[in-house]
mmCIF file of C-alpha atoms in Angstrom:
data_model
loop_
_atom_site.group_PDB
_atom_site.id
_atom_site.type_symbol
_atom_site.label_atom_id
_atom_site.label_comp_id
_atom_site.label_asym_id
_atom_site.label_seq_id
_atom_site.Cartn_x
_atom_site.Cartn_y
_atom_site.Cartn_z
ATOM 1 C CA UNK A 120 -213.102 -74.258 160.664
ATOM 2 C CA UNK A 121 -213.703 -77.910 162.517
ATOM 3 C CA UNK A 122 -211.928 -76.837 166.041
ATOM 4 C CA UNK A 123 -210.039 -80.814 166.221
ATOM 5 C CA UNK A 124 -208.907 -79.727 162.451
ATOM 6 C CA UNK A 125 -207.275 -76.150 164.655
ATOM 7 C CA UNK A 126 -203.157 -76.458 164.332
ATOM 8 C CA UNK A 127 -202.358 -73.403 165.004
ATOM 9 C CA UNK A 128 -203.337 -69.613 165.337
ATOM 10 C CA UNK A 129 -200.406 -66.732 164.393
ATOM 11 C CA UNK A 130 -200.580 -62.710 164.414
ATOM 12 C CA UNK A 131 -199.641 -61.808 161.048
ATOM 13 C CA UNK A 132 -195.794 -60.484 160.135
ATOM 14 C CA UNK A 133 -195.954 -56.501 159.088
ATOM 15 C CA UNK A 134 -195.586 -57.369 155.878
ATOM 16 C CA UNK A 135 -198.587 -59.822 155.829
ATOM 17 C CA UNK A 136 -200.663 -57.332 156.848
ATOM 18 C CA UNK A 137 -200.002 -55.007 154.204
ATOM 19 C CA UNK A 138 -200.110 -57.920 151.254
ATOM 20 C CA UNK A 139 -203.431 -58.975 153.373
ATOM 21 C CA UNK A 140 -205.016 -55.134 152.844
ATOM 22 C CA UNK A 141 -204.021 -55.003 149.099
ATOM 23 C CA UNK A 142 -205.415 -58.450 148.845
ATOM 24 C CA UNK A 143 -208.579 -57.429 150.114
ATOM 25 C CA UNK A 144 -208.670 -53.983 148.395
ATOM 26 C CA UNK A 145 -207.732 -55.258 145.120
ATOM 27 C CA UNK A 146 -208.787 -59.077 144.941
ATOM 28 C CA UNK A 147 -210.044 -58.485 140.843
ATOM 29 C CA UNK A 148 -205.781 -57.569 140.260
ATOM 30 C CA UNK A 149 -204.847 -60.832 141.297
ATOM 31 C CA UNK A 150 -201.319 -58.772 141.846
ATOM 32 C CA UNK A 151 -200.514 -61.687 144.907
ATOM 33 C CA UNK A 152 -201.369 -64.813 142.649
ATOM 34 C CA UNK A 153 -197.806 -66.235 141.550
ATOM 35 C CA UNK A 154 -197.801 -69.182 138.822
ATOM 36 C CA UNK A 155 -194.568 -71.579 138.659
ATOM 37 C CA UNK A 156 -194.208 -73.237 135.465
ATOM 38 C CA UNK A 157 -192.270 -75.866 135.769
ATOM 39 C CA UNK A 158 -190.966 -78.357 132.178
ATOM 40 C CA UNK A 159 -190.664 -82.004 133.363
ATOM 41 C CA UNK A 160 -189.774 -84.740 130.637
ATOM 42 C CA UNK A 161 -189.084 -88.179 131.127
ATOM 43 C CA UNK A 162 -190.946 -90.996 132.033
ATOM 44 C CA UNK A 163 -193.180 -89.169 135.575
ATOM 45 C CA UNK A 164 -195.341 -91.683 137.574
ATOM 46 C CA UNK A 165 -197.972 -88.727 138.564
ATOM 47 C CA UNK A 166 -199.805 -90.604 141.619
ATOM 48 C CA UNK A 167 -196.171 -90.495 143.364
ATOM 49 C CA UNK A 168 -195.811 -86.688 141.978
ATOM 50 C CA UNK A 169 -199.303 -86.069 143.597
ATOM 51 C CA UNK A 170 -198.409 -87.657 146.346
ATOM 52 C CA UNK A 171 -194.756 -85.734 147.222
ATOM 53 C CA UNK A 172 -197.137 -82.602 147.155
ATOM 54 C CA UNK A 173 -199.049 -83.837 149.515
ATOM 55 C CA UNK A 174 -196.531 -84.471 151.735
ATOM 56 C CA UNK A 175 -194.903 -81.360 151.139
ATOM 57 C CA UNK A 176 -198.412 -79.866 152.420
ATOM 58 C CA UNK A 177 -198.338 -81.550 155.758
ATOM 59 C CA UNK A 178 -195.003 -81.295 156.673
ATOM 60 C CA UNK A 179 -194.568 -77.516 155.616
ATOM 61 C CA UNK A 180 -197.590 -75.260 157.961
ATOM 62 C CA UNK A 181 -197.420 -72.731 155.475
ATOM 63 C CA UNK A 182 -199.156 -75.061 153.248
ATOM 64 C CA UNK A 183 -201.908 -75.199 155.313
ATOM 65 C CA UNK A 184 -202.408 -71.608 156.877
ATOM 66 C CA UNK A 185 -205.401 -69.674 155.852
ATOM 67 C CA UNK A 186 -205.842 -66.170 157.203
ATOM 68 C CA UNK A 187 -208.949 -64.395 158.590
ATOM 69 C CA UNK A 188 -209.794 -60.245 159.486
ATOM 70 C CA UNK A 189 -212.854 -60.707 160.008
ATOM 71 C CA UNK A 190 -214.575 -60.691 163.720
ATOM 72 C CA UNK A 191 -210.931 -60.405 165.105
ATOM 73 C CA UNK A 192 -209.116 -57.780 166.912
ATOM 74 C CA UNK A 193 -206.363 -58.144 164.473
ATOM 75 C CA UNK A 194 -205.955 -60.230 161.292
ATOM 76 C CA UNK A 195 -204.592 -63.776 162.070
ATOM 77 C CA UNK A 196 -202.966 -66.672 159.844
ATOM 78 C CA UNK A 197 -204.799 -70.331 160.608
ATOM 79 C CA UNK A 198 -202.942 -73.465 160.138
ATOM 80 C CA UNK A 199 -204.675 -76.553 159.902
ATOM 81 C CA UNK A 200 -204.301 -79.826 160.227
ATOM 82 C CA UNK A 201 -205.420 -81.469 157.147
ATOM 83 C CA UNK A 202 -206.312 -79.713 153.733
ATOM 84 C CA UNK A 203 -207.151 -81.126 150.571
ATOM 85 C CA UNK A 204 -204.642 -80.020 147.765
ATOM 86 C CA UNK A 205 -205.892 -78.959 144.567
ATOM 87 C CA UNK A 206 -204.970 -80.793 141.997
ATOM 88 C CA UNK A 207 -205.800 -80.794 138.292
ATOM 89 C CA UNK A 208 -204.489 -82.780 135.284
ATOM 90 C CA UNK A 209 -205.486 -82.256 132.008
ATOM 91 C CA UNK A 210 -203.709 -83.591 128.547
ATOM 92 C CA UNK A 211 -202.704 -81.501 125.617
ATOM 93 C CA UNK A 212 -200.739 -84.405 123.838
ATOM 94 C CA UNK A 213 -203.013 -83.579 120.633
ATOM 95 C CA UNK A 214 -202.302 -80.123 119.987
ATOM 96 C CA UNK A 215 -200.011 -78.575 117.753
ATOM 97 C CA UNK A 216 -196.653 -76.245 119.402
ATOM 98 C CA UNK A 217 -198.970 -73.295 118.829
ATOM 99 C CA UNK A 218 -202.589 -74.825 120.266
ATOM 100 C CA UNK A 219 -200.221 -75.574 123.564
ATOM 101 C CA UNK A 220 -199.324 -71.989 123.986
ATOM 102 C CA UNK A 221 -202.468 -70.651 123.709
ATOM 103 C CA UNK A 222 -203.985 -73.396 126.245
ATOM 104 C CA UNK A 223 -201.132 -72.614 128.632
ATOM 105 C CA UNK A 224 -201.907 -68.705 128.238
ATOM 106 C CA UNK A 225 -205.286 -69.369 128.741
ATOM 107 C CA UNK A 226 -205.160 -71.537 131.614
ATOM 108 C CA UNK A 227 -202.950 -69.008 133.710
ATOM 109 C CA UNK A 228 -205.302 -66.602 132.651
ATOM 110 C CA UNK A 229 -208.199 -68.518 134.027
ATOM 111 C CA UNK A 230 -206.405 -69.319 137.164
ATOM 112 C CA UNK A 231 -205.150 -65.852 137.581
ATOM 113 C CA UNK A 232 -209.248 -64.648 137.627
ATOM 114 C CA UNK A 233 -210.197 -67.707 140.294
ATOM 115 C CA UNK A 234 -207.981 -66.418 142.422
ATOM 116 C CA UNK A 235 -207.473 -67.995 145.984
ATOM 117 C CA UNK A 236 -210.324 -67.607 149.052
ATOM 118 C CA UNK A 237 -208.008 -66.296 151.432
ATOM 119 C CA UNK A 238 -209.837 -67.686 154.671
ATOM 120 C CA UNK A 239 -209.684 -71.406 152.995
ATOM 121 C CA UNK A 240 -206.087 -73.168 153.280
ATOM 122 C CA UNK A 241 -204.684 -74.089 151.082
ATOM 123 C CA UNK A 242 -203.881 -71.482 148.977
ATOM 124 C CA UNK A 243 -202.510 -72.968 146.055
ATOM 125 C CA UNK A 244 -203.218 -75.429 143.520
ATOM 126 C CA UNK A 245 -201.836 -77.475 141.035
ATOM 127 C CA UNK A 246 -202.646 -78.847 137.615
ATOM 128 C CA UNK A 247 -200.096 -81.624 135.825
ATOM 129 C CA UNK A 248 -200.289 -80.398 131.438
ATOM 130 C CA UNK A 249 -199.476 -83.893 129.079
ATOM 131 C CA UNK A 250 -197.579 -82.183 126.333
ATOM 132 C CA UNK A 251 -195.822 -85.138 124.950
ATOM 133 C CA UNK A 252 -195.832 -88.614 125.402
ATOM 134 C CA UNK A 253 -192.800 -87.968 128.186
ATOM 135 C CA UNK A 254 -193.466 -84.233 128.667
ATOM 136 C CA UNK A 255 -195.036 -82.117 131.183
ATOM 137 C CA UNK A 256 -196.067 -78.673 132.103
ATOM 138 C CA UNK A 257 -196.480 -78.218 136.353
ATOM 139 C CA UNK A 258 -198.406 -75.358 137.221
ATOM 140 C CA UNK A 259 -198.022 -74.433 140.917
ATOM 141 C CA UNK A 260 -200.666 -71.567 141.580
ATOM 142 C CA UNK A 261 -200.541 -69.937 144.856
ATOM 143 C CA UNK A 262 -201.335 -66.566 147.153
ATOM 144 C CA UNK A 263 -198.303 -64.144 147.955
ATOM 145 C CA UNK A 264 -198.926 -64.302 151.678
ATOM 146 C CA UNK A 265 -198.286 -68.171 151.797
#
């Protein structure tokens, strides 16, 4: 991280230290990766939704936080001034309901396997899936440390 992008450094809480310990000892487990899937309906301006999420990241330091444990006396959380919001969009309008359900299960499974690099903020990503003319599913993936 460039020094000019450094906002703050904090020690971890005891709970965060425990989560970090387990996440590092079992990185393939995905135990601390969470998914929140929200169904949206109606006319959606995707750029405005993305902009709203970008504003949340700017406003809330925890969404710009990474964790560092190597070459330090105690693990720390580092808040960056700026981070890029990981955002993907996909269109499943041509899929049947069964295909959409299977595709969502595959998306969540692949996302879980992808995990997070805890030393790189942000520890979240978003995928917007268009399922119909006015229907969507927003997948918010995040690490429990945040």
